[in-house]
XYZ file of C-alpha atoms in Angstrom:
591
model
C 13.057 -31.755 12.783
C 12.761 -30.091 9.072
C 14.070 -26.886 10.555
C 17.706 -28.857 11.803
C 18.187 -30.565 8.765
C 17.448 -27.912 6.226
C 19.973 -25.683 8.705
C 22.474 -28.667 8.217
C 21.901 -28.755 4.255
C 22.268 -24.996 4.369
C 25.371 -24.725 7.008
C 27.308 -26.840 4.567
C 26.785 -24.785 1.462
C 29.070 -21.357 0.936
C 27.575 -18.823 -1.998
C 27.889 -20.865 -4.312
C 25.044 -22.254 -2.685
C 21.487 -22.290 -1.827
C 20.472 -21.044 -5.488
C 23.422 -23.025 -6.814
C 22.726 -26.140 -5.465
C 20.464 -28.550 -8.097
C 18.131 -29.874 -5.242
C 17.618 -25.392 -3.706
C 17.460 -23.845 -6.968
C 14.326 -26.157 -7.780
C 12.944 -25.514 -3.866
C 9.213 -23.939 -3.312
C 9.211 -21.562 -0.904
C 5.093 -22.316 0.467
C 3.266 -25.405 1.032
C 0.732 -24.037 -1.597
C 2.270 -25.464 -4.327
C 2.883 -28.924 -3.261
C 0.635 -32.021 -2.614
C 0.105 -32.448 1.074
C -0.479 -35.123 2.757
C -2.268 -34.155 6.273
C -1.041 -36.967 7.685
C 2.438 -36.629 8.801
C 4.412 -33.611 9.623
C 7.181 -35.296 6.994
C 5.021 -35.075 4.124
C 5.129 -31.354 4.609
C 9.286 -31.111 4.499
C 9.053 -33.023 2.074
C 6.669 -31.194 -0.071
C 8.112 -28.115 1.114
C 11.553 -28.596 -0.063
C 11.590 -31.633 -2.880
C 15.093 -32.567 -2.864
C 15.315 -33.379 -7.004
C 17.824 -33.144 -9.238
C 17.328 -30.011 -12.347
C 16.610 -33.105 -14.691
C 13.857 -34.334 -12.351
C 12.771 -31.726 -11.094
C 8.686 -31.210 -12.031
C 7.164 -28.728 -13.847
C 5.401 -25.931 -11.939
C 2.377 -27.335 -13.083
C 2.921 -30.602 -11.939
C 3.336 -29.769 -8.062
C 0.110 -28.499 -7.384
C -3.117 -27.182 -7.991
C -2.406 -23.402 -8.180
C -1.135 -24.728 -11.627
C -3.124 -27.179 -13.244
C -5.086 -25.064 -15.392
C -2.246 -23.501 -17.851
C 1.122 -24.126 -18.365
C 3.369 -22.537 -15.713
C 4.886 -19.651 -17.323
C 1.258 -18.187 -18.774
C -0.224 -19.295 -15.660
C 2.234 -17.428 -13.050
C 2.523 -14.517 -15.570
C -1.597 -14.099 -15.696
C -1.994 -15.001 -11.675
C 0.648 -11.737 -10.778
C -1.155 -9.722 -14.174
C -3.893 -9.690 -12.123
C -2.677 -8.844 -8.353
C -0.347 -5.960 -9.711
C -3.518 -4.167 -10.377
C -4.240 -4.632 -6.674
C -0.643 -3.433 -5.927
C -0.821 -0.052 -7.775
C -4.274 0.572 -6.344
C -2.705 0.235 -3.178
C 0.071 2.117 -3.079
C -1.302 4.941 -5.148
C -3.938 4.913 -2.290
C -1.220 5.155 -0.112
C 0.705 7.733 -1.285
C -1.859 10.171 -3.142
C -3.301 12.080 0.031
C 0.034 13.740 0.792
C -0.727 16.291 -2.039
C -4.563 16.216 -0.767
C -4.975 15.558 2.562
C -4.821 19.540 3.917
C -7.982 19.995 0.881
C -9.670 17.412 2.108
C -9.462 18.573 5.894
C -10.815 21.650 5.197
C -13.739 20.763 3.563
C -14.609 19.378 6.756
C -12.991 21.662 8.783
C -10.470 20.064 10.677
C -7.440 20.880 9.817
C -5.671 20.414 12.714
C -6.371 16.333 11.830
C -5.431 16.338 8.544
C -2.311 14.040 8.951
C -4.054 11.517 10.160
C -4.993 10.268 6.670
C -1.445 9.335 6.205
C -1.199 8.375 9.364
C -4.533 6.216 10.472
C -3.908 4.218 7.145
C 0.662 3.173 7.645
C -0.330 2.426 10.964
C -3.267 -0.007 10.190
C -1.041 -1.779 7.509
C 1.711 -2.569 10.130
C -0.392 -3.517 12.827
C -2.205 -5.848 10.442
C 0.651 -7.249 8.320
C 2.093 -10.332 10.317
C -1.979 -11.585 10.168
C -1.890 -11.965 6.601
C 0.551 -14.671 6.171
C -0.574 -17.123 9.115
C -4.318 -16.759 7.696
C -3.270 -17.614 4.555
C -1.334 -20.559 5.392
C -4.228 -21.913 7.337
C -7.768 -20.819 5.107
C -5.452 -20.484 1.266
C -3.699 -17.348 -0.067
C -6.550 -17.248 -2.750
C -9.282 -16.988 -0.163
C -7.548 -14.424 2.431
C -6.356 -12.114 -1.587
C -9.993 -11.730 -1.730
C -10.676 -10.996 2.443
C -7.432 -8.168 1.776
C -9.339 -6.759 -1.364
C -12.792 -6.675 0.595
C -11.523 -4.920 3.582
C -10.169 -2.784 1.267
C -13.360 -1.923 -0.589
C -14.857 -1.444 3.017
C -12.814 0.987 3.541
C -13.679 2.763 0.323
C -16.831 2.677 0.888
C -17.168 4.396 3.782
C -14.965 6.797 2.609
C -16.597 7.486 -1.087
C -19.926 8.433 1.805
C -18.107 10.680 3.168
C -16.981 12.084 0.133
C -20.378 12.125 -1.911
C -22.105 13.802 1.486
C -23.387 10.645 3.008
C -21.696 11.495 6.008
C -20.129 14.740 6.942
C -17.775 13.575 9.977
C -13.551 13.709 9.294
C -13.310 11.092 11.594
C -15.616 9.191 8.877
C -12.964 9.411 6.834
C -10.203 8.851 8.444
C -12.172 5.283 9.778
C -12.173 4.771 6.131
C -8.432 5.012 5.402
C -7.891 3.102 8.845
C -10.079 0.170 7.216
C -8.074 0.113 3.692
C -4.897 0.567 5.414
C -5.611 -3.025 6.771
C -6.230 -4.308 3.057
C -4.084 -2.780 1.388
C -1.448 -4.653 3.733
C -2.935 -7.444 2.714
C -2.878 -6.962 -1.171
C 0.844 -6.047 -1.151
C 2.603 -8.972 0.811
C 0.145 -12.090 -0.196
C 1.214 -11.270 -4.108
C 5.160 -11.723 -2.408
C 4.148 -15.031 -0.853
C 2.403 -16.205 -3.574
C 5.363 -15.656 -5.896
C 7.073 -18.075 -3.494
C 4.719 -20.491 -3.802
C 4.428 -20.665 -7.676
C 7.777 -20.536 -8.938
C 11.109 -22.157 -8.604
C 13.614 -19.706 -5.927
C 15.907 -19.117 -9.200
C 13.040 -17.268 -10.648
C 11.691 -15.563 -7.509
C 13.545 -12.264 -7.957
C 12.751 -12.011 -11.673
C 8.835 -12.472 -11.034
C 8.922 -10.585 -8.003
C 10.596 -7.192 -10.107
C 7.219 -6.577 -11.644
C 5.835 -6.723 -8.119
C 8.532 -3.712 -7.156
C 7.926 -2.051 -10.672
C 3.793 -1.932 -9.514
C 4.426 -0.647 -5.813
C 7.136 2.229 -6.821
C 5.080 3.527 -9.311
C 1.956 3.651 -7.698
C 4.010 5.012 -4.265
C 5.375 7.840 -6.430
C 2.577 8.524 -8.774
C 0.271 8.719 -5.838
C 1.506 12.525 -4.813
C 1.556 14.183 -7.985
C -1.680 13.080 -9.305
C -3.299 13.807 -6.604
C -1.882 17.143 -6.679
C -2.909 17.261 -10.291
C -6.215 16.121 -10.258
C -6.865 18.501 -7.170
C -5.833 21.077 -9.183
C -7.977 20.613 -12.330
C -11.377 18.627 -11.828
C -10.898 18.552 -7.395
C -9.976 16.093 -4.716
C -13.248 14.103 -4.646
C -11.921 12.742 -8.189
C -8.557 11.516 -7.063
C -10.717 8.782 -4.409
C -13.627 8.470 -6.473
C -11.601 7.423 -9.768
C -10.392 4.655 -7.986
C -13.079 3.203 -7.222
C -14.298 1.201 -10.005
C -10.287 -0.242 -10.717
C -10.978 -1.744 -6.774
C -14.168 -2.993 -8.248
C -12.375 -4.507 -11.012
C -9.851 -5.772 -9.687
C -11.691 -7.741 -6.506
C -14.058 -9.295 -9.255
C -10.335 -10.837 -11.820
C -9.268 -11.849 -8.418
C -12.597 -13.801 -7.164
C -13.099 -15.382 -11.389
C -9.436 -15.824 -12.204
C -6.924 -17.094 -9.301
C -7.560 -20.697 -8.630
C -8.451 -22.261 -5.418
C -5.877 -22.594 -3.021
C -5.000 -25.693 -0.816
C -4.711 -24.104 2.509
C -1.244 -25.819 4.936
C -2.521 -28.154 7.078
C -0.578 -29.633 9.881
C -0.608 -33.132 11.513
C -2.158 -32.463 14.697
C -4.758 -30.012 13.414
C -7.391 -33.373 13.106
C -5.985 -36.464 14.745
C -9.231 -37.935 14.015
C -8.675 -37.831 10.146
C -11.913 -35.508 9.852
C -11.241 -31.963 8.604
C -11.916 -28.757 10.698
C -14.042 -25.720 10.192
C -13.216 -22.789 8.908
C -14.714 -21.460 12.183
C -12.672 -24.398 14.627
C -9.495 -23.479 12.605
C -9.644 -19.324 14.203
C -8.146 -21.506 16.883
C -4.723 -22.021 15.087
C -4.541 -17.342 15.096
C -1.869 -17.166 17.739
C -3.987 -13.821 18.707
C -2.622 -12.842 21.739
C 0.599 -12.489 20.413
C -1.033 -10.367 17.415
C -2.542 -8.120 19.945
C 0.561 -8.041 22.141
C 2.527 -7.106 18.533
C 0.137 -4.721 17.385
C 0.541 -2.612 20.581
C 4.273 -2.899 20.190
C 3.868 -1.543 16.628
C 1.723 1.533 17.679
C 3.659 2.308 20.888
C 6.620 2.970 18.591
C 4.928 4.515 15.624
C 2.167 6.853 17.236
C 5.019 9.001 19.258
C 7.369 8.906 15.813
C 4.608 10.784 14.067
C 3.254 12.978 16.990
C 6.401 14.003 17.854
C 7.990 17.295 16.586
C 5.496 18.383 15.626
C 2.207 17.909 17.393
C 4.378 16.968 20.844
C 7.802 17.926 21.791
C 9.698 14.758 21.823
C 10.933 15.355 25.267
C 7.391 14.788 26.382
C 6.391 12.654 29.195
C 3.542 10.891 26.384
C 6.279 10.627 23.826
C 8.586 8.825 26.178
C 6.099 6.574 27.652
C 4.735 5.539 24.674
C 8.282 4.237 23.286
C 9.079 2.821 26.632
C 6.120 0.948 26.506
C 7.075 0.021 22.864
C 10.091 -1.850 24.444
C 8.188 -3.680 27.383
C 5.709 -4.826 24.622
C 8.576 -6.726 22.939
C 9.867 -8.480 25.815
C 6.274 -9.477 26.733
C 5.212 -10.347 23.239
C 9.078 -12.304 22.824
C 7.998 -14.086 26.469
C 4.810 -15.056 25.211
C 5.806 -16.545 21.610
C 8.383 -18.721 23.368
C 5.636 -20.435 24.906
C 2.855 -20.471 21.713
C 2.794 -23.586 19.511
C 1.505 -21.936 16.422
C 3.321 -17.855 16.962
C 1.939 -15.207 14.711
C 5.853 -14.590 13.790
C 8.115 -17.705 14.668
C 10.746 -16.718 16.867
C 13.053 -19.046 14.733
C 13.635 -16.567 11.741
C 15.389 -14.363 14.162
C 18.200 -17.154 15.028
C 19.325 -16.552 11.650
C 21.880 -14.093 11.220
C 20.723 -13.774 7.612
C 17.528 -13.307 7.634
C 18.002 -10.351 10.032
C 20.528 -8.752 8.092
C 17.819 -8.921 5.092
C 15.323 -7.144 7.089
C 17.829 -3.976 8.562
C 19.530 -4.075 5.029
C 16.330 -3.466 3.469
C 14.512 -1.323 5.900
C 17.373 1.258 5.875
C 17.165 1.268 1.770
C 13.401 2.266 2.379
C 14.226 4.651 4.938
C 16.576 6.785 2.839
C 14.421 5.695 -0.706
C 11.112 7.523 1.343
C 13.622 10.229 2.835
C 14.550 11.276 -0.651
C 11.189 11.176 -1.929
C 10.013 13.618 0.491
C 13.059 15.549 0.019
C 13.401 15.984 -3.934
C 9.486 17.611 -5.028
C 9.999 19.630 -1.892
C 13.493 21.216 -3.326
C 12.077 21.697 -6.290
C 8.900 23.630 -5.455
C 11.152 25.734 -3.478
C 14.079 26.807 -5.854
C 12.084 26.153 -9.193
C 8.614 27.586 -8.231
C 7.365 24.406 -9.565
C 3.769 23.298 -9.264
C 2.631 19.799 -7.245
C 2.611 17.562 -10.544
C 5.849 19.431 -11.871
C 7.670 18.265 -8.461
C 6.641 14.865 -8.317
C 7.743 14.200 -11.851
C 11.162 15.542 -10.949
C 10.872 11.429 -8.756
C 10.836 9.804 -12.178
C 14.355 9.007 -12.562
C 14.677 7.579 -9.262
C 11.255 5.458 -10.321
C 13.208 4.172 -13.221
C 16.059 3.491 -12.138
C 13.976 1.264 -9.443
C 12.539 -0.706 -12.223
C 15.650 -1.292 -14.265
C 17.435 -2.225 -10.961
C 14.934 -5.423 -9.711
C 14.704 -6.133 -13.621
C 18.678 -7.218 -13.972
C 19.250 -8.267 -10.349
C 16.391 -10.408 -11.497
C 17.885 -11.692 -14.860
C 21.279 -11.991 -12.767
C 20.216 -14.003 -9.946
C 17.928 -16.521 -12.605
C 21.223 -16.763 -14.442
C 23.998 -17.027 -11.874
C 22.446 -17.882 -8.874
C 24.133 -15.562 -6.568
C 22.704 -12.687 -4.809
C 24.746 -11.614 -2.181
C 27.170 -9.557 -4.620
C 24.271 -7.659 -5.402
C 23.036 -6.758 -1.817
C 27.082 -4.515 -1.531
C 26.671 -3.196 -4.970
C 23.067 -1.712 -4.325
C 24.102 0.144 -1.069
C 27.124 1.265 -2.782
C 24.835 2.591 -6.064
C 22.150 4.149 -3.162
C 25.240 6.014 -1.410
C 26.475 7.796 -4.241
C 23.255 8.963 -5.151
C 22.612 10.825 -1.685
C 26.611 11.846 -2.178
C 25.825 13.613 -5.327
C 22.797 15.597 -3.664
C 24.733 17.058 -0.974
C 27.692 17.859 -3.159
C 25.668 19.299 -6.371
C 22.427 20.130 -5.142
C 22.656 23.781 -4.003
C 19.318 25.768 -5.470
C 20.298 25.858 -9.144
C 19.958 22.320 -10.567
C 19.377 22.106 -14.251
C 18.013 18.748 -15.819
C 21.108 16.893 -16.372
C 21.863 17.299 -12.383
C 18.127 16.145 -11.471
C 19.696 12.655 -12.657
C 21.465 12.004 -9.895
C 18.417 10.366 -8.172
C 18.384 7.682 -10.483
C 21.709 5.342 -8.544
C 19.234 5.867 -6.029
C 16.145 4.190 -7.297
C 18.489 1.657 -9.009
C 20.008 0.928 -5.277
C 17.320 0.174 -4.050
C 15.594 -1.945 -6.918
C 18.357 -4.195 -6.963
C 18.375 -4.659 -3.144
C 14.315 -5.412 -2.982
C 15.155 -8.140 -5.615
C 18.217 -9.579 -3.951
C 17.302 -9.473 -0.077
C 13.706 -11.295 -0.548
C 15.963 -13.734 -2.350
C 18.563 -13.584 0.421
C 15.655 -14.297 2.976
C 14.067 -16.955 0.967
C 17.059 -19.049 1.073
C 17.893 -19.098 4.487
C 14.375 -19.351 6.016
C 12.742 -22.537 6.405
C 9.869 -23.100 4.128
C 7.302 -23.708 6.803
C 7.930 -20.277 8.123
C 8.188 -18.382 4.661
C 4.686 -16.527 4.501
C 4.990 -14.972 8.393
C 8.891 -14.053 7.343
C 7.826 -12.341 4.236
C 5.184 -10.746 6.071
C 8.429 -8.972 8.506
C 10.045 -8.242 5.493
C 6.931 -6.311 4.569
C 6.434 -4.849 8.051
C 10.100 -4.083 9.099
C 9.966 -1.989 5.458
C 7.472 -0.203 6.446
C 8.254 1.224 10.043
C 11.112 1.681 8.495
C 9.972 4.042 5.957
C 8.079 5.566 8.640
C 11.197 6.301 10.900
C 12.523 7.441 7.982
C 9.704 10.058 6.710
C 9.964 11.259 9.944
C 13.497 11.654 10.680
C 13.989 13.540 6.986
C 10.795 15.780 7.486
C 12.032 16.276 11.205
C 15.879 17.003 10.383
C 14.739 19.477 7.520
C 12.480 21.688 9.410
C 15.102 21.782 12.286
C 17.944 23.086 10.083
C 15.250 24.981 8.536
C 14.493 26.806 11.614
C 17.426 27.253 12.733
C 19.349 28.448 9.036
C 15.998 30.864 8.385
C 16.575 33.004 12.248
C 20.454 32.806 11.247
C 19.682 34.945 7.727
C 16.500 36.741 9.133
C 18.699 37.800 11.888
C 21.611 39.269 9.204
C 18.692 41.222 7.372
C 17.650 43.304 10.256
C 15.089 41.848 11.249
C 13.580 42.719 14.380
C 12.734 39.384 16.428
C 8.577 39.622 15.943
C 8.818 39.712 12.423
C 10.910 36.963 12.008
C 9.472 34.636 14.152
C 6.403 35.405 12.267
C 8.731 34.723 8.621
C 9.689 31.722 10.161
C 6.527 30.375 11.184
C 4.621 30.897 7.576
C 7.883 29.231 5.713
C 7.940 26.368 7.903
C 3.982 25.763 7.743
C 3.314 26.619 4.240
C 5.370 26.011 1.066
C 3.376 28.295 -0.834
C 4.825 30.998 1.351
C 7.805 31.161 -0.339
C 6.697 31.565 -3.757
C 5.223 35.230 -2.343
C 8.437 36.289 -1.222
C 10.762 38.546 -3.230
C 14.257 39.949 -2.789
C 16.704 39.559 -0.219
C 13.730 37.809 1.794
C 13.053 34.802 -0.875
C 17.319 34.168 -1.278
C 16.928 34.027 2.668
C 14.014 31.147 2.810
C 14.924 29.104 -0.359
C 18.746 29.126 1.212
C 17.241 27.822 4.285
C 15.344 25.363 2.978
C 18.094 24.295 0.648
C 20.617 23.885 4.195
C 17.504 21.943 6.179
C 17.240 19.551 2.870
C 20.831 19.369 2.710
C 20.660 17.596 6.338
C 18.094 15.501 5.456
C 20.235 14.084 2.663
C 22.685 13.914 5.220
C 19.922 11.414 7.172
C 19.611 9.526 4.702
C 23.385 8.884 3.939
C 24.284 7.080 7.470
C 21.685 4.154 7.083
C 22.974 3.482 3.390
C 26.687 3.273 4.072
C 25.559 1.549 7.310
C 23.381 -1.055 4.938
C 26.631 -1.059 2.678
C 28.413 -2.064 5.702
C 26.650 -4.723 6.880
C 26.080 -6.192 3.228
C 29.991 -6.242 2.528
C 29.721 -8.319 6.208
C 27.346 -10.796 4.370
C 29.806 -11.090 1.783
C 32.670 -11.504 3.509
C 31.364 -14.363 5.922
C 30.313 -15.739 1.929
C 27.392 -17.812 3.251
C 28.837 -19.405 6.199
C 25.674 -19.321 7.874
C 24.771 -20.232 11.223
C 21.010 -21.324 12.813
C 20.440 -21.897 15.934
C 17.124 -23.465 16.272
C-alpha cells in the first residue's frame, strides 16, 4: 500500500529528514498538481510523491495543469494574490461583529440573541470544515473555491436584506451569518491545500506566511473597525462595505485560477467511462459528516451557553457534552467501516500529526484568549475608546507576521522545523509571563510590547506545524488532514474564548464583592455594582473615586486569571514540542 511504504521511507529518516531528504523536499502534497492516470491506484503514489532527485526534479510548471499558464513562481504568487483577498474578507467577517453585534440586536430588538452572530457563524465553519477538502479532491479545489465564495455571498445577501429593510426578522440575520460561516470555512482552508498542491514542501511554510499574515489581520482588524465605523458613519456600513470586495473577489477567482483536475481513484469507473458530477455525491462519506457535525455542536453549543446563558452544572449542559463523547465513538465506529471517510482514521495513528493539531490548537487558544483580554484591559484602565483598544493588538499582529515570515525563510533554507515548534511555545510563554508580572492598571507604551513574543509564538508555530503535518501525512490524505488542522484550531479558539471570558468574569465577580464589601457597602447595592460592571464596560468609565479604583482593580485581578488560562496550554504546547524534539523524528505509523 502507498500509506506502508511512505511510513517505511519516513520511519527510516530522523530530522534531518523528510524536508532534508532530495526525493521529500521536492514531494507535492495533493494530487492536483500531478498527471493522473485513472487507471491504477499506483499512478496516484506515484504522482503523489515523485521520488526525484533536486537535479531532476520538474519544474512546478511541468507537473500539472494548475501551472501551465505562467512560470511557477508568478503563477503561485498571482493564484494566493488572489485568495488572500478571500481570506481577509473572511476573517474580518468573522471577527468585526464583536464590537457590533449588541447595535445590531437592538435595532431589531433582541438583545437577549445578540451573541448568536458570533456564535451561529464559528459553529457553521466547524461543522462544515472537514467537507471542504473531500469535495475538492473529488469535483477540483478551483471549482469547490468558487462553491465556498458563493455560499458565502448567500449568506451576504440575505443578510445585506436584512440590513437595507428587506426583512426585519434577527433570526434573518443570524441565518445569514450561519450561511457565510459555512463559506468562509471554505475560503480559509482550500487556499492551505492549494498551497500544498502548487509548491514544493520546502517552500510550503514560506507561501503559506502570507496566508497567516491575511487571516491575523483581518481576525484583529475585524473588532476595531467595526467599532470605528459604528461609531462614525453606523453599523450598516461595516457589512455593507464589504460587499462589493466579496463581489470582487468571487469574480478574480471564477476569471483567474485555472481549472483544476479533480483526484480520481481506480475504482471510481471500472468501465473506463467517467462519472457525473451528480454519480460522484456518492464518493461524500455523509453519514460520517452528519455523525461529525453533531459531535462538533454537542461540544461547542454548551461551551458557549454555558456561564452565562446556563449554569454549567445544568442537566442541558451536561447532556449535551456527554452526547459530544458518544458521537465520537459512533462516528470513530462508523469510519472504521467507510471506504471513502470524510476524515481518514489513519492521520490519527500518527503520533505527529496529532501532536501538530494539540500543539497548534493550544497556541490559538491562548493567541484568541489574549485578544479578548488586551482591548478589554485597556478600555478599562485607559478609558480608551473601541478602535483605541483594538489597536493596542497591533504588536501582537506583527509580531505574527514577522514570525511565519522567518520560520518560513528558515525552514526553505534548512529544512528543519521541529526546532521551531519548542522555540515558538517558549516565545508565546514569556509573553503571557510578562502580562501577569507587569500588567497591573498602569501600562505605558513601552510595556504594551510585551504582546508582541506572543504574536511572534504563534506565527512561527502556524508556519512550522502545517509543515510538521505535511511531512508525516500521506499525500492521499493531505486535503481532509489540513482540513483538522483548520477545525481542531478553531474549537480550539472557541474553548479558549470561552474559558478566558469565563475565568475573567469569575475573578471579576468574586474580586468586585471582596472590595465592594471593604467600602461599606450594603449587600443590595453591590450586587447591583456588580451586575452593571460585569454586563457593561461602559459602566466603569461613569464611576469615580474609591468606586472606579474598586472595579478597574477587579477587572485587572479577573484579567490577570485569564492570562493565567492562557499560560497552562502554552507551557503545556512547549512541553509536548520539546517531546517532538527529543524523540528527533523517530516516528512511528501504524496503519
Amino acid at each position: 500500500m502507498a500509506f506502508n511504504s511512505q511510513a517505511a521511507t519516513i520511519e527510516s529518516s530522523s530530522e534531518t529528514s523528510p524536508l532534508l531528504k532530495s526525493s521529500d523536499a521536492n514531494r507535492y502534497g495533493g494530487s492536483e498538481v500531478s498527471s493522473i492516470s485513472s487507471d491504477s491506484s499506483s499512478d496516484l503514489s506515484t504522482a503523489s510523491t515523485p521520488e526525484l532527485d533536486a537535479e531532476t526534479a520538474p519544474r512546478i510548471e511541468d507537473v500539472g495543469d494548475f501551472s501551465k499558464q505562467l512560470p511557477a513562481p508568478t503563477h503561485v504568487a498571482k493564484t494566493i494574490s488572489i485568495l488572500l483577498i478571500g481570506i481577509l474578507v473572511a476573517e474580518i467577517d468573522g471577527s468585526i461583529v464583536m464590537a457590533t453585534h449588541p447595535l445590531i440586536a437592538s435595532e431589531f430588538n433582541d438583545l437577549a440573541n445578540s451573541t448568536w452572530l458570533i456564535t451561529g457563524f464559528a459553529l457553521a465553519g466547524a461543522v462544515t470544515q472537514p467537507l471542504y477538502g473531500k469535495l475538492s479532491d473529488i469535483y477540483g479545489r478551483k471549482a469547490v473555491i468558487l462553491l465556498a465564495y458563493s455560499i458565502f455571498a448567500l449568506g451576504w445577501g440575505l443578510l445585506s436584506s436584512a440590513i437595507v429593510g428587506l426583512g426585519q426578522s434577527m433570526w434573518q440575520v443570524i441565518l445569514g451569518r450561519v450561511i457565510s460561516g459555512a463559506g468562509s470555512s471554505g475560503m480559509t482552508v482550500l487556499v492551505s491545500i492549494l498551497i500544498t498542491d502548487l509548491v514544493p514542501i520546502r517552500d510550503v511554510a514560506q507561501w503559506r506566511s502570507w496566508v497567516n499574515i491575511a487571516a491575523t489581520t483581518g481576525r484583529s482588524l475585524g473588532g476595531p473597525l467595526g467599532g470605528w465605523l459604528a461609531d462614525v458613519i453606523g453599523w450598516r456600513w461595516s457589512f455593507l462595505g464589504q460587499t462589493p470586495v466579496v463581489a470582487f473577489a468571487l469574480i478574480l477567482c471564477a476569471i483567474c485560477l485555472p481549472a483544476s483536475t479533480p483526484k480520481r481513484i481506480a475504482s471510481e469507473s471500472g468501465d473506463g467511462s467517467s462519472k457525473t458530477a451528480w454519480q460522484l455525491l456518492h464518493r461524500i462519506d455523509f453519514r460520517g459528516a452528519f455523525l461529525f457535525g453533531l459531535m462538533i455542536l454537542a461540544f461547542l453549543v454548551p461551551a458557549e451557553l454555558g456561564g452565562d446563558h446556563l449554569p454549567w452544572g445544568h442537566p442541558i449542559i451536561i447532556s449535551l457534552f456527554a452526547s459530544s463523547i458518544a458521537l465520537l465513538f459512533i462516528f470513530i465506529a462508523v469510519e472504521r467501516r467507510t471506504e471513502e471517510p470524510i476524515i481518514p482514521l489513519e492521520i490519527f495513528h500518527n503520533r505527529d500529526a496529532v501532536l501538530s493539531y494539540i500543539i497548534l490548537g493550544l497556541q490559538g487558544a491562548a493567541q484568541i484568549g489574549m485578544m479578548f483580554s488586551v482591548p478589554l484591559y485597556f478600555q478599562i484602565t485607559a478609558r480608551t475608546s473601541n478602535a483605541e483598544a483594538g489597536a493596542h493588538l497591533f504588536p501582537a499582529v506583527a509580531g505574527n507576521c514577522i514570525g511565519g515570515l522567518l520560520s518560513g525563510v528558515f525552514i526553505k533554507r534548512s529544512g528543519r522545523y521541529k526546532i521551531l515548534c519548542t522555540f515558538a511555545t517558549i516565545s508565546s510563554s514569556i509573553c503571557y509571563l510578562l502580562l501577569m508580572l507587569r500588567w497591573h492598571g498602569n501600562t505605558n507604551w513601552l510595556e504594551s510590547l510585551y504582546i508582541m513574543p506572543g504574536g511572534f509564538g504563534t506565527g512561527i508555530a502556524q508556519s512550522a506545524l502545517f509543515i510538521s503535518l505535511q511531512a508525516v501525512v500521506n499525500a492521499e490524505h493531505m486535503a481532509p488532514a489540513v482540513s483538522m488542522m483548520y477545525l481542531s484550531t478553531r474549537v480550539c479558539m472557541m474553548t479558549g474564548l470561552v474559558s478566558s471570558s469565563a475565568t475573567m468574569r469569575q475573578f471579576l465577580r468574586i474580586g468586585l464583592k471582596s472590595r465592594l464589601d471593604e467600602l461599606g457597602l450594603d449587600a443590595t447595592r453591590r450586587d447591583k455594582v456588580i451586575a452593571k460592571a460585569i454586563s457593561d464596560v461602559g459602566y466603569v468609565g461613569r464611576t469615580h473615586g474609591t468606586l472606579r479604583q474598586a472595579v478597574v482593580g477587579a477587572y485587572v485581578d479577573g484579567l490577570w486569571y485569564s492570562h493565567e488560562t492562557s499560560g497552562p496550554p502554552e507551557m503545556t504546547s512547549g512541553i509536548q514540542g520539546a517531546q517532538v524534539v527529543k524523540a528527533w523524528l523517530s516516528l512511528e505509523h501504524h496503519a
